[in-house]
Short mmCIF file of C-alpha atoms and ligand atoms in Angstrom, two decimals:
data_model
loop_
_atom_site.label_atom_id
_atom_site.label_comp_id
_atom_site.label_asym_id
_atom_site.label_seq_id
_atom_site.Cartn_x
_atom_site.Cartn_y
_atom_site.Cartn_z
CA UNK A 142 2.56 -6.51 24.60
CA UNK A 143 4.74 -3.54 23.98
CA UNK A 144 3.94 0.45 22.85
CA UNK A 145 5.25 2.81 21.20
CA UNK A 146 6.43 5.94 22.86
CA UNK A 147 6.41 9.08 20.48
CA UNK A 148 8.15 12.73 21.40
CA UNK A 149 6.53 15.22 19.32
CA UNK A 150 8.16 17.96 17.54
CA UNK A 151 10.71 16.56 15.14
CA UNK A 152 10.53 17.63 11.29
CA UNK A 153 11.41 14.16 9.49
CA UNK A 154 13.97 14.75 7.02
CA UNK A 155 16.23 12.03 4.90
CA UNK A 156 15.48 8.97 2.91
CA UNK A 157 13.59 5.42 3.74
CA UNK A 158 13.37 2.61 1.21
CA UNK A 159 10.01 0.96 0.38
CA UNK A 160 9.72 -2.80 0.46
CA UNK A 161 7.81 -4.93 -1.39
CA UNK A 162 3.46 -4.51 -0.64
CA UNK A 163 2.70 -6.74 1.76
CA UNK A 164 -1.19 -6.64 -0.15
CA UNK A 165 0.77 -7.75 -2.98
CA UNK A 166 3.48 -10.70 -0.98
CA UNK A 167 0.89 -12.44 1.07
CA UNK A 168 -0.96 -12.95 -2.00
CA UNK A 169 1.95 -14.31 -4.27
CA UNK A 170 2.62 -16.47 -1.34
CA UNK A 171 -0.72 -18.14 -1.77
CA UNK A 172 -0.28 -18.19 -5.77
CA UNK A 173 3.11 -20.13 -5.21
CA UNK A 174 0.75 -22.96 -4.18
CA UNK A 175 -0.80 -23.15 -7.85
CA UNK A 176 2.78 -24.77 -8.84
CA UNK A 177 4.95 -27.81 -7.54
CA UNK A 178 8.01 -27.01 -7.21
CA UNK A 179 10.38 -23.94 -5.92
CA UNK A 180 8.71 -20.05 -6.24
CA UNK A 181 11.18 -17.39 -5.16
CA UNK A 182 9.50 -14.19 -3.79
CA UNK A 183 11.89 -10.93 -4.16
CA UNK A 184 11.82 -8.14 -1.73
CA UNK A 185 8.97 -9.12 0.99
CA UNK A 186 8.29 -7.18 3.64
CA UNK A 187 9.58 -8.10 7.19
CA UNK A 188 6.35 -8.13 8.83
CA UNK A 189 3.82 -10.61 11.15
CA UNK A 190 1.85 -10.90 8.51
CA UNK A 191 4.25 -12.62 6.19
CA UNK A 192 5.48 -15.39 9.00
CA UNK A 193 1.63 -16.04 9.72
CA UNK A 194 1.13 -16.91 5.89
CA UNK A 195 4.42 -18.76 5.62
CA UNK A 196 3.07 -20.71 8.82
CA UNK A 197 -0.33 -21.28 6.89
CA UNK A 198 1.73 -22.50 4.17
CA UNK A 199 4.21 -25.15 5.76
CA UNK A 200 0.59 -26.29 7.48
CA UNK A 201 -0.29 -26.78 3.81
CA UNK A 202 2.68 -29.21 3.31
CA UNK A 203 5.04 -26.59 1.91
CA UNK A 204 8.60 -26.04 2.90
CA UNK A 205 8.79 -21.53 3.55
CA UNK A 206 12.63 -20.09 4.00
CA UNK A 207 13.28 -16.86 4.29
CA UNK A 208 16.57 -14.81 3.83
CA UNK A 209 16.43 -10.92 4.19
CA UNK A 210 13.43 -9.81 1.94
CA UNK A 211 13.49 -13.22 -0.46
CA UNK A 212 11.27 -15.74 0.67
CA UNK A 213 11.40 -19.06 -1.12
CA UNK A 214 8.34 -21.54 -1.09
CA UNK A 215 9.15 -25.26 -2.18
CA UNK A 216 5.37 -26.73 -2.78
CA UNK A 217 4.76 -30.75 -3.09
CA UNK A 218 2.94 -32.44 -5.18
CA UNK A 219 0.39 -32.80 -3.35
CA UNK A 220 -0.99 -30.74 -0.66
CA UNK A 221 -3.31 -30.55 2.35
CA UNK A 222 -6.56 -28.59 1.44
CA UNK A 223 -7.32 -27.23 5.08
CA UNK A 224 -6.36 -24.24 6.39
CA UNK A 225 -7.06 -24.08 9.96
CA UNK A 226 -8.89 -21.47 12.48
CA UNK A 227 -5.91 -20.88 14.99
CA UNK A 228 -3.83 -19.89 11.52
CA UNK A 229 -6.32 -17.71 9.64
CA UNK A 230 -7.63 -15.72 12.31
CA UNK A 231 -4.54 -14.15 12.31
CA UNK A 232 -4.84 -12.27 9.28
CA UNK A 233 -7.99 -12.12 6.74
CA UNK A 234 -5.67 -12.43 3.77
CA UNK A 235 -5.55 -16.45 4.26
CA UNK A 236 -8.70 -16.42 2.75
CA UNK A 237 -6.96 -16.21 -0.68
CA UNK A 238 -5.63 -19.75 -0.68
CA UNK A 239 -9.20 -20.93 -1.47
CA UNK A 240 -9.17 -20.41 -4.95
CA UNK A 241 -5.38 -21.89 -5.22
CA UNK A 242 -5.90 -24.40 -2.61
CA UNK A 243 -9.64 -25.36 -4.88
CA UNK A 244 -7.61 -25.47 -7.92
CA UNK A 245 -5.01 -27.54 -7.08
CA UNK A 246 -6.70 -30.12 -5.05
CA UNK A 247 -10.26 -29.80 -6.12
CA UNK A 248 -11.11 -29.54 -2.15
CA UNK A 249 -10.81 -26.34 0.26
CA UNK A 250 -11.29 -25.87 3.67
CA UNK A 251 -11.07 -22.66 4.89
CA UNK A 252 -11.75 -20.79 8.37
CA UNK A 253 -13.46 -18.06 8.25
CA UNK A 254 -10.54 -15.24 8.84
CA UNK A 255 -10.58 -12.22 11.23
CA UNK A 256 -8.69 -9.72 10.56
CA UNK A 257 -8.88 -6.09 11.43
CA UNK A 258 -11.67 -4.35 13.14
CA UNK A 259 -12.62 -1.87 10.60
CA UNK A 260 -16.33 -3.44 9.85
CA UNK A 261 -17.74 -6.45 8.40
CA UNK A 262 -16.00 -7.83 5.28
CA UNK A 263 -18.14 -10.30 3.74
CA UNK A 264 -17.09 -13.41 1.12
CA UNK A 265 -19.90 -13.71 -0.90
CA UNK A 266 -18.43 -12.44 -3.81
CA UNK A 267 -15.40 -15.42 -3.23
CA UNK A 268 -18.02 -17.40 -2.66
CA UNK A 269 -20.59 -16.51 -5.96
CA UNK A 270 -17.31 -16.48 -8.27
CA UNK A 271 -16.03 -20.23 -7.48
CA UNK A 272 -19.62 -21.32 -7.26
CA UNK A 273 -19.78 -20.05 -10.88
CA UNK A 274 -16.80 -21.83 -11.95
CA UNK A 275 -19.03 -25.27 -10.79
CA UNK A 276 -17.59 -25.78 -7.25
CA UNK A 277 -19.95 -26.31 -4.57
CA UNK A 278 -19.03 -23.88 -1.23
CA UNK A 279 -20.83 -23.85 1.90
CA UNK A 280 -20.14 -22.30 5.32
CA UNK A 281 -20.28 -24.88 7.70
CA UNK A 282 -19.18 -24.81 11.56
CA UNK A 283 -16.50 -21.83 10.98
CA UNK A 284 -15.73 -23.05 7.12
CA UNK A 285 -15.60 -22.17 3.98
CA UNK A 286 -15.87 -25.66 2.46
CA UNK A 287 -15.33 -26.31 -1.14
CA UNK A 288 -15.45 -28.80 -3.63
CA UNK A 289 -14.74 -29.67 -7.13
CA UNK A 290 -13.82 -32.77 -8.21
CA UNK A 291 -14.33 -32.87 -11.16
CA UNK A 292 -11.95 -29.76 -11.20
CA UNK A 293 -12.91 -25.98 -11.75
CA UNK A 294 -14.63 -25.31 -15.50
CA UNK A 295 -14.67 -21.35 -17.00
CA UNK A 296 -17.40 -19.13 -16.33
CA UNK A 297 -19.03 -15.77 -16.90
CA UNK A 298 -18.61 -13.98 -13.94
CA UNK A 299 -19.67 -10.05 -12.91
CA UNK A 300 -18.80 -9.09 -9.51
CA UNK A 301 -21.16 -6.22 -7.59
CA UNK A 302 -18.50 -4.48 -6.73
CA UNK A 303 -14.56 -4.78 -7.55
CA UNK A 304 -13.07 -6.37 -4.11
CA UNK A 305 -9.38 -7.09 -3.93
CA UNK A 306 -9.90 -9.87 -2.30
CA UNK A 307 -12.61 -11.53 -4.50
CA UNK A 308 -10.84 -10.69 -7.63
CA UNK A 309 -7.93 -12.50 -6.26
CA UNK A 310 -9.32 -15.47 -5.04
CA UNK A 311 -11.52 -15.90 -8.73
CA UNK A 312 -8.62 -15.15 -11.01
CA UNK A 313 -6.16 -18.35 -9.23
CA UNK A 314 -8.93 -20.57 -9.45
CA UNK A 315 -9.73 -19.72 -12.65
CA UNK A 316 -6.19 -19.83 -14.06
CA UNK A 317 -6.43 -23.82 -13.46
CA UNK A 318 -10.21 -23.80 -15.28
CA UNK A 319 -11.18 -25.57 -17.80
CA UNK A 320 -12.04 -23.30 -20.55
CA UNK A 321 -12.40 -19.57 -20.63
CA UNK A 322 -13.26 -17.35 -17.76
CA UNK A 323 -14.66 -13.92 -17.85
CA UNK A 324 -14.49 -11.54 -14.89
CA UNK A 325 -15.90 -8.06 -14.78
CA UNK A 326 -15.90 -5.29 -12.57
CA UNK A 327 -12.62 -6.77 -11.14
CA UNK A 328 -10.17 -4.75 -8.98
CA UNK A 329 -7.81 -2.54 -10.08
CA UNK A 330 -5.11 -2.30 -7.72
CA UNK A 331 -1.27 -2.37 -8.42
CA UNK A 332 -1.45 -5.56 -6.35
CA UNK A 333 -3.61 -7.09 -8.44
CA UNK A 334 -1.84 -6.59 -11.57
CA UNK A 335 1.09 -7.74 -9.56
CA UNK A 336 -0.28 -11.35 -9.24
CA UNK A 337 -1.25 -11.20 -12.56
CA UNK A 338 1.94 -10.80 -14.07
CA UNK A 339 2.71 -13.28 -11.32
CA UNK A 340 0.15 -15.69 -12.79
CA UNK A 341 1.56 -14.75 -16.38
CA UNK A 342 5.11 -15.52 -16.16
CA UNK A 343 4.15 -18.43 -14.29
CA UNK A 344 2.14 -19.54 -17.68
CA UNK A 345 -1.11 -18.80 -17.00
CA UNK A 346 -3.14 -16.86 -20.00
CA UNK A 347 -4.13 -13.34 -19.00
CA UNK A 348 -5.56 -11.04 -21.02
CA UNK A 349 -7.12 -7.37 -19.81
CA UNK A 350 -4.27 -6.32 -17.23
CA UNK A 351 -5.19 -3.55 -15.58
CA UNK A 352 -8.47 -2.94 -17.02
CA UNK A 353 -11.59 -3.87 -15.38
CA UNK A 354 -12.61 -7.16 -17.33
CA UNK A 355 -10.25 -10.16 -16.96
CA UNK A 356 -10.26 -12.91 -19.80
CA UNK A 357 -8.95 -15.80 -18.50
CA UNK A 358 -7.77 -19.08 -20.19
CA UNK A 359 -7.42 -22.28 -18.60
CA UNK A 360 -4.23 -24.22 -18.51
CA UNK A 361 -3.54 -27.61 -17.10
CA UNK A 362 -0.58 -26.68 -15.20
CA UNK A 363 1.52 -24.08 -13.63
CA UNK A 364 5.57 -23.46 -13.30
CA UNK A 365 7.42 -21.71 -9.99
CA UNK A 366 8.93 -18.90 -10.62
CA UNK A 367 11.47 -15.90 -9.43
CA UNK A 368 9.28 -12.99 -8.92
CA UNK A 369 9.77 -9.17 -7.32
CA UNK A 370 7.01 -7.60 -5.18
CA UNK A 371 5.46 -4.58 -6.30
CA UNK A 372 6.53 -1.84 -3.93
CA UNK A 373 3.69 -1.11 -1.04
CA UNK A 374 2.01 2.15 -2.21
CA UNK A 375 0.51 2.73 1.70
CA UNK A 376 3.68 2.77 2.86
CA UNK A 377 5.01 5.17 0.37
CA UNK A 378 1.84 7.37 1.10
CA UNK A 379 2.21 7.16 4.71
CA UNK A 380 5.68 8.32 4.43
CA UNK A 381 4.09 11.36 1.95
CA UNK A 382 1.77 12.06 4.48
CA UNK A 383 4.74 11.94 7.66
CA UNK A 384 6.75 14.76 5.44
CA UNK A 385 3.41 17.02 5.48
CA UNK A 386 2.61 16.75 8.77
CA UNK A 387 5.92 17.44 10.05
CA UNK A 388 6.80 19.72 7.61
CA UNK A 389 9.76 17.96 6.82
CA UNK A 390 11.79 16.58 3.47
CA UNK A 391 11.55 12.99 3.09
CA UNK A 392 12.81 10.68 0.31
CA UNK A 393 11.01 7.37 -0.31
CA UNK A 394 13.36 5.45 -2.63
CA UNK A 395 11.62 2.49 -4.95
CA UNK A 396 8.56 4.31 -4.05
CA UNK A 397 5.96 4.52 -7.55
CA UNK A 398 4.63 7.40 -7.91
CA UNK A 399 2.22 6.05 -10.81
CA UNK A 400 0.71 4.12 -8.07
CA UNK A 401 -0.29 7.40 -6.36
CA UNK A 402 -1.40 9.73 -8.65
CA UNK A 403 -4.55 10.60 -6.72
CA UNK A 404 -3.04 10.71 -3.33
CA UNK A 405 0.27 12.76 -4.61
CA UNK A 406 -2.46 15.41 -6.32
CA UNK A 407 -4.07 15.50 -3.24
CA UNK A 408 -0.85 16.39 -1.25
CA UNK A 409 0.20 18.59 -3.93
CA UNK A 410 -3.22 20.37 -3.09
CA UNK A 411 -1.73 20.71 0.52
CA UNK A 412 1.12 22.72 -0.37
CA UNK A 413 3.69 19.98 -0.41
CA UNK A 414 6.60 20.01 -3.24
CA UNK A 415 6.75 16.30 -5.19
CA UNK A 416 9.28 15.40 -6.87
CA UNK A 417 11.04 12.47 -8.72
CA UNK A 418 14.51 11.56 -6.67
CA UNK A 419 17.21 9.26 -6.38
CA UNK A 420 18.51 8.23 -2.85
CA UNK A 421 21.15 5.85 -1.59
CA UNK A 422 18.66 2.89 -2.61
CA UNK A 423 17.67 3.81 -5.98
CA UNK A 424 14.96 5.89 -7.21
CA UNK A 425 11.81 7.20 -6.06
CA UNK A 426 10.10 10.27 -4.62
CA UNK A 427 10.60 13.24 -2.60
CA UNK A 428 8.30 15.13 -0.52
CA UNK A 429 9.02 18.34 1.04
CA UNK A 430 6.71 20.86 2.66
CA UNK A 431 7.26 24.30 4.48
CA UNK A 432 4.64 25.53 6.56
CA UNK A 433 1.26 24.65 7.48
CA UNK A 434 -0.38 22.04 4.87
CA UNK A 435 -4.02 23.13 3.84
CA UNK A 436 -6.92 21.20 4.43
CA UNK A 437 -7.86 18.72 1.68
CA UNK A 438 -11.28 16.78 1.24
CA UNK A 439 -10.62 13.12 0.44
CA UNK A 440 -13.11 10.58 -0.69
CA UNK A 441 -11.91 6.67 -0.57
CA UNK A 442 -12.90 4.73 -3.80
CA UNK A 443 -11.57 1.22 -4.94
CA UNK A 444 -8.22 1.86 -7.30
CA UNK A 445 -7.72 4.36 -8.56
CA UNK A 446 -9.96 6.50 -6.63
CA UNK A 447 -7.97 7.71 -2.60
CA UNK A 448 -7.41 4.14 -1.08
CA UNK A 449 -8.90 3.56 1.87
CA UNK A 450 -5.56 2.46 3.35
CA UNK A 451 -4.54 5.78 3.52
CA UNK A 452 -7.68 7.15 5.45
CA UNK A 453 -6.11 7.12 8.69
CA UNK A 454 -3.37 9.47 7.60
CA UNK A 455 -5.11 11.62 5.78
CA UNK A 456 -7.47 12.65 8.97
CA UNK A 457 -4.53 12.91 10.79
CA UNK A 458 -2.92 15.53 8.20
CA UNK A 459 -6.18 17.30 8.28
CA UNK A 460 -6.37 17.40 11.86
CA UNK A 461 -3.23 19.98 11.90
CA UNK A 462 -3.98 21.50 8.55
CA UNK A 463 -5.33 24.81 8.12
CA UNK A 464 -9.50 24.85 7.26
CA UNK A 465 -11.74 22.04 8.09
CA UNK A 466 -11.98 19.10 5.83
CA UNK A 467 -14.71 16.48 4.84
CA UNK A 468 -13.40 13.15 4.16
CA UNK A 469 -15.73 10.37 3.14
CA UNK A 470 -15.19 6.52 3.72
CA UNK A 471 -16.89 4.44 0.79
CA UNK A 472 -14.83 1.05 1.69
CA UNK A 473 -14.96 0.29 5.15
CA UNK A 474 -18.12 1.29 7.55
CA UNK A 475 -16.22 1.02 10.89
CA UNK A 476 -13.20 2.70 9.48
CA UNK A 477 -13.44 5.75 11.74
CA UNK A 478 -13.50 3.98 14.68
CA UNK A 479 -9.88 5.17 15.65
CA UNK A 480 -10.93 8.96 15.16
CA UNK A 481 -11.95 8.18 19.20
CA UNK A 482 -8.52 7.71 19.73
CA UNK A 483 -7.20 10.70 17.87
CA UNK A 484 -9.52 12.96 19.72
CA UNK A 485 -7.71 12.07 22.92
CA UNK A 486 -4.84 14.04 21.30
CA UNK A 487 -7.10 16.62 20.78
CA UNK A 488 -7.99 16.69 16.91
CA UNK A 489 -11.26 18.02 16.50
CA UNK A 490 -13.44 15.49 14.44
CA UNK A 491 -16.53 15.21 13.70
CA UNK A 492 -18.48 11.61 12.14
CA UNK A 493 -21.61 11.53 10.42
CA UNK A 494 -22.16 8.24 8.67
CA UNK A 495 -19.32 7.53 6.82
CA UNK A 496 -18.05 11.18 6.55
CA UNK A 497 -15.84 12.74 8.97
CA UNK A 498 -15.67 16.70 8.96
CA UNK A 499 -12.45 17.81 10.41
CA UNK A 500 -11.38 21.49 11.79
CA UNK A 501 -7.84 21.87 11.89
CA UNK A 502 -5.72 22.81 14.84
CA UNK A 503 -2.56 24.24 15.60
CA UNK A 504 -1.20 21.83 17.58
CA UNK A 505 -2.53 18.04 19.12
CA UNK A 506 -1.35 17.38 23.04
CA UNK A 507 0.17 13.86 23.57
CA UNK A 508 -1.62 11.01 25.15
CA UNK A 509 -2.15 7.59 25.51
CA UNK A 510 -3.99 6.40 22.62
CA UNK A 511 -5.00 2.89 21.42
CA UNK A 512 -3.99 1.32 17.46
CA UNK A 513 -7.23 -0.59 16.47
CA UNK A 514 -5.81 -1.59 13.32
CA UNK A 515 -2.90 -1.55 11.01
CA UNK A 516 -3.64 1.68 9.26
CA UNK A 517 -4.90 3.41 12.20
CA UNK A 518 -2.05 2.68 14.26
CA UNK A 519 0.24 3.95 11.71
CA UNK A 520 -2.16 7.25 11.59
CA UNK A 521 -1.65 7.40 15.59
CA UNK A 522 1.89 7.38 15.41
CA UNK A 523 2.03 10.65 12.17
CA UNK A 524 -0.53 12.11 14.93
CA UNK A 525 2.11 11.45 18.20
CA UNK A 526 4.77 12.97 16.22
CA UNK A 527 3.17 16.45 15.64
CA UNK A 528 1.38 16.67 19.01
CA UNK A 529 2.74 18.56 22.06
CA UNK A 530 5.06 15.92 24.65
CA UNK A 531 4.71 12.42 24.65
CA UNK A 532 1.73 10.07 22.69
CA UNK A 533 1.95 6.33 23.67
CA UNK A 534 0.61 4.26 21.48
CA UNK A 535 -0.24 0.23 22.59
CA UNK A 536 -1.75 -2.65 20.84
CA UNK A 537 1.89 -1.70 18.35
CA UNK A 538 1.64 -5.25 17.58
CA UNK A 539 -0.71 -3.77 14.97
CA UNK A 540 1.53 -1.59 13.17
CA UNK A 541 4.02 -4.70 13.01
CA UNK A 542 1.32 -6.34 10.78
CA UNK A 543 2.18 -3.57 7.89
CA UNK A 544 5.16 -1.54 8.67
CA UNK A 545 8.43 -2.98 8.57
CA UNK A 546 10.92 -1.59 11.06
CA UNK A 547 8.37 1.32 11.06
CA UNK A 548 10.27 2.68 14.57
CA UNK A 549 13.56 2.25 13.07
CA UNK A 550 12.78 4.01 9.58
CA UNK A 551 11.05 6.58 11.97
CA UNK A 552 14.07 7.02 14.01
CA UNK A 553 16.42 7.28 10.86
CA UNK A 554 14.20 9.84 9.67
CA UNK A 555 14.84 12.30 13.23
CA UNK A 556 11.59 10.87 15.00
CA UNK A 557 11.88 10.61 18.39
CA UNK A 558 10.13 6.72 18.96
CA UNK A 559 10.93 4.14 21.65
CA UNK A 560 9.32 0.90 21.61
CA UNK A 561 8.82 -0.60 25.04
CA UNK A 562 7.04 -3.13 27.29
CA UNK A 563 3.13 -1.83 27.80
CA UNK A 564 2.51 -2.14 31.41
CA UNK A 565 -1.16 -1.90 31.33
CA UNK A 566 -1.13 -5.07 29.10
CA UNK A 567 0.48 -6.88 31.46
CA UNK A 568 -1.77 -6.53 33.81
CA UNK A 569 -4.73 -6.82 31.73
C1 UD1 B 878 -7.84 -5.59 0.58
C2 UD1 B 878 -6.65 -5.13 1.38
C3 UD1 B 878 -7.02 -4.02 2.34
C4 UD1 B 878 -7.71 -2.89 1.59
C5 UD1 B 878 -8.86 -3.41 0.74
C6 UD1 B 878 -9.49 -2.35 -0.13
C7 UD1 B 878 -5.34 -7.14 1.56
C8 UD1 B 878 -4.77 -8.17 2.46
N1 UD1 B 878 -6.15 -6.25 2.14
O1 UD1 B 878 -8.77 -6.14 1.50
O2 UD1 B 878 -5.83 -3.54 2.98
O3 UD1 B 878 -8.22 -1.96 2.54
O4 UD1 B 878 -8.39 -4.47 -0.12
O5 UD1 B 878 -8.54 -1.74 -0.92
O6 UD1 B 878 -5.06 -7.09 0.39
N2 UD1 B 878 -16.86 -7.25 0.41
C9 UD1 B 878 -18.05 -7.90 0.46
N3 UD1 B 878 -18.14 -9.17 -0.06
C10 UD1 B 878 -17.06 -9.80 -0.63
C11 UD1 B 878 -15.84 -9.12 -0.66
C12 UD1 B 878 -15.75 -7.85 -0.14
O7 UD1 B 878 -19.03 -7.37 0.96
O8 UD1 B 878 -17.21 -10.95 -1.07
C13 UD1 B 878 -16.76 -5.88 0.97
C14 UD1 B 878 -15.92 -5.83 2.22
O9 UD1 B 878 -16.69 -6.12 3.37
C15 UD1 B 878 -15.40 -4.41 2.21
C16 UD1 B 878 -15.27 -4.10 0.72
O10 UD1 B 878 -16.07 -5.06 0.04
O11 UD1 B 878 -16.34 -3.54 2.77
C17 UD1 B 878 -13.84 -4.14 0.20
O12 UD1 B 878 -13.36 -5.42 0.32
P1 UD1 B 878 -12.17 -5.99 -0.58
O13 UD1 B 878 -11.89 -5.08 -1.73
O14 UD1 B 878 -12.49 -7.41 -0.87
O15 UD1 B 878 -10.94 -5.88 0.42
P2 UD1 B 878 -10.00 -7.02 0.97
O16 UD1 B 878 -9.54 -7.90 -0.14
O17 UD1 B 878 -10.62 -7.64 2.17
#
């Protein structure tokens, strides 16, 4: 187990490239399994997450190399339709071979994932959506177990409310239907349209791209292709956020700003300057802020509402930001869970339900603090670097699901971060 040790006090200034979304790569991983044959995956992150799907993958019978950020995923004809506990509880985003894995082989067997600790995500909108397209799915002893062999046929299908993951898992199965498949209410996210195009180019029929009702049209088969990961929006918005708090000038090249419109407005709102920018790796944007930032109220909604992804930062900013603050958590019910760990720095935060009022402060005072999750370890870390001395930061093994070479972008930037071994782990 290591941690992260952060000196406050720097002002981050300079330029970081964005890599590919790892909400976006972990799922085109899973879509590559739609196809036999060779799918090429551009610019994916270097991160946990992506060896523990490529390990879920080769379990699947597929061959996963990896050079730099291109990841290439040879799939056989055939391949094995169970994806096993000690695998998927590693990351919640295995569930989305179900709908490939049902598709192709007309069986599924899926643990039941884990995943972060930020509240109870549910399936049964996975579930209700490949029931509709005439597979039968049970839990049973720690499994998602489905079935169609007679193969997948099109459907009507509404979802209650538009889940990333659910749309995901729907739209792969469906793209091997028989017949035409309706979803509504689907998510909106970058990523999804991502997988789409994906899904497209790979000769799937999509219409409704980026709107919320997909029309889907069955085809008997898919082809591998070369495709580029969209770039990962919380990344670029945690970098947005690290250039407030520290009052500093940072550059985010092959960051989209159309994927943050709401989040950039809100920033804006702070007193930060945004601009369009070029730096040594393309283009992208440039955030810059002198002085204190201004409180800013922030309410999480599915896309393109504030994503809930960048929840962790923003109580962070507003933690050192002049006025108090009300931000409200509409995703995730156990979200605020790490605002425990940011009042041991000293932020003064207050939760009722799922808002959190916030009173600015001057300054935070380093301490040990614990990451619970991805996002909240990343929010730790914007906190360590604007609080007083040192702020170490364990469980960092988090952060590594999400960031890559978060400590060495950090350091590039004029952060002051060592990673190192976590003694109290080791003798936990
Ligand atoms: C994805 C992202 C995650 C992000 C989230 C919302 C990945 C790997 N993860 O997660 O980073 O925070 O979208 O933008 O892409 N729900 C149900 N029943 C279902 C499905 C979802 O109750 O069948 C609930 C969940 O418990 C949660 C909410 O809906 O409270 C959002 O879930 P969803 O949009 O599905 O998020 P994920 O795909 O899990």
């Amino acid at each position: 187990m290591e941690r992260l040790r952060v000196t406050g006090g720097a002002s981050l200034r300079g330029s970081v490239r964005v890599s590919g979304a790892k909400n976006s790569a972990l799922k085109l991983m899973a879509a590559a399994l739609l196809a036999e044959g060779r799918t090429t995956l551009r610019d994916v992150p270097s991160i946990t997450d992506v060896q523990y799907m490529a390990e879920l993958l080769r379990r699947l019978g597929a061959e996963v190399s990896r050079d730099n950020g291109t990841v290439t995923i040879d799939v056989p004809e055939k391949v094995n339709h169970e994806a096993p506990y000690e695998l998927v509880r590693r990351l919640r985003a295995s569930i989305c071979v179900l709908g490939p894995l049902l598709a192709r082989c007309g069986s599924a067997d899926v643990a039941l994932p884990g995943g972060d600790a930020i509240g109870s995500r549910g399936l049964d909108m996975h579930i209700a959506g490949l029931r509709r397209l005439g597979a039968s799915v049970e839990v049973e002893h720690g499994y998602v177990v489905a079935r169609a062999p007679d193969g997948l046929k099109g459907a009507m299908i509404g979802l209650d409310f538009p889940s990333v993951g659910a749309t995901e898992n729907i739209l792969m199965a469906a793209a091997l239907a028989d017949g035409e498949t309706v979803i509504d209410n689907v998510a909106r996210e970058p990523e999804i349209l991502d997988i789409c195009h994906m899904l497209i180019s790979m000769g799937a029929k999509i219409e409704g791209v980026g709107t919320s009702t997909l029309h889907i049209d069955g085809v008997t088969g898919l082809e591998p292709v070369d495709h580029t990961t969209v770039p990962d929006r919380i990344v670029t918005g945690s970098w947005a956020v690290a250039a407030l708090m520290t009052r500093g000038d940072i550059t985010v090249t092959n960051g989209r700003a159309e994927h943050l419109e709401l989040v950039l407005d809100k920033l804006a709102g702070a007193g930060a300057v945004i601009e369009p920018a070029t730096g040594q790796d393309g283009v992208g944007l440039r955030v810059s802020m002198s002085g204190r930032p201004r409180a800013i109220d922030v309410v999480t909604l599915p896309y393109p509402g504030f994503p809930t992804d960048l929840q962790p930062m923003v109580v962070a900013l507003n933690a050192v930001s002049d006025g108090t603050a009300m931000i409200t958590e509409n995703v995730y019910e156990a979200r605020f869970m790490f605002v425990n760990e940011l009042a041991r720095l000293g932020a003064d935060v207050r939760i009722d339900g799922h808002h959190a009022v916030i009173r600015g402060r001057e300054t935070l005072s380093g301490a040990p603090v614990v990451a619970t999750d991805i996002r909240a370890g990343a929010g730790l870390v914007l906190a360590g670097l604007v609080a007083e001395g040192e702020t170490l930061v364990s469980a960092v093994h988090h952060i590594d699901r999400g960031y890559p070479d978060f400590v060495g972008q950090l350091n590039q930037l004029g952060a002051d971060v060592v990673r190192e071994p976590d003694p109290d782990q080791f003798q936990a």
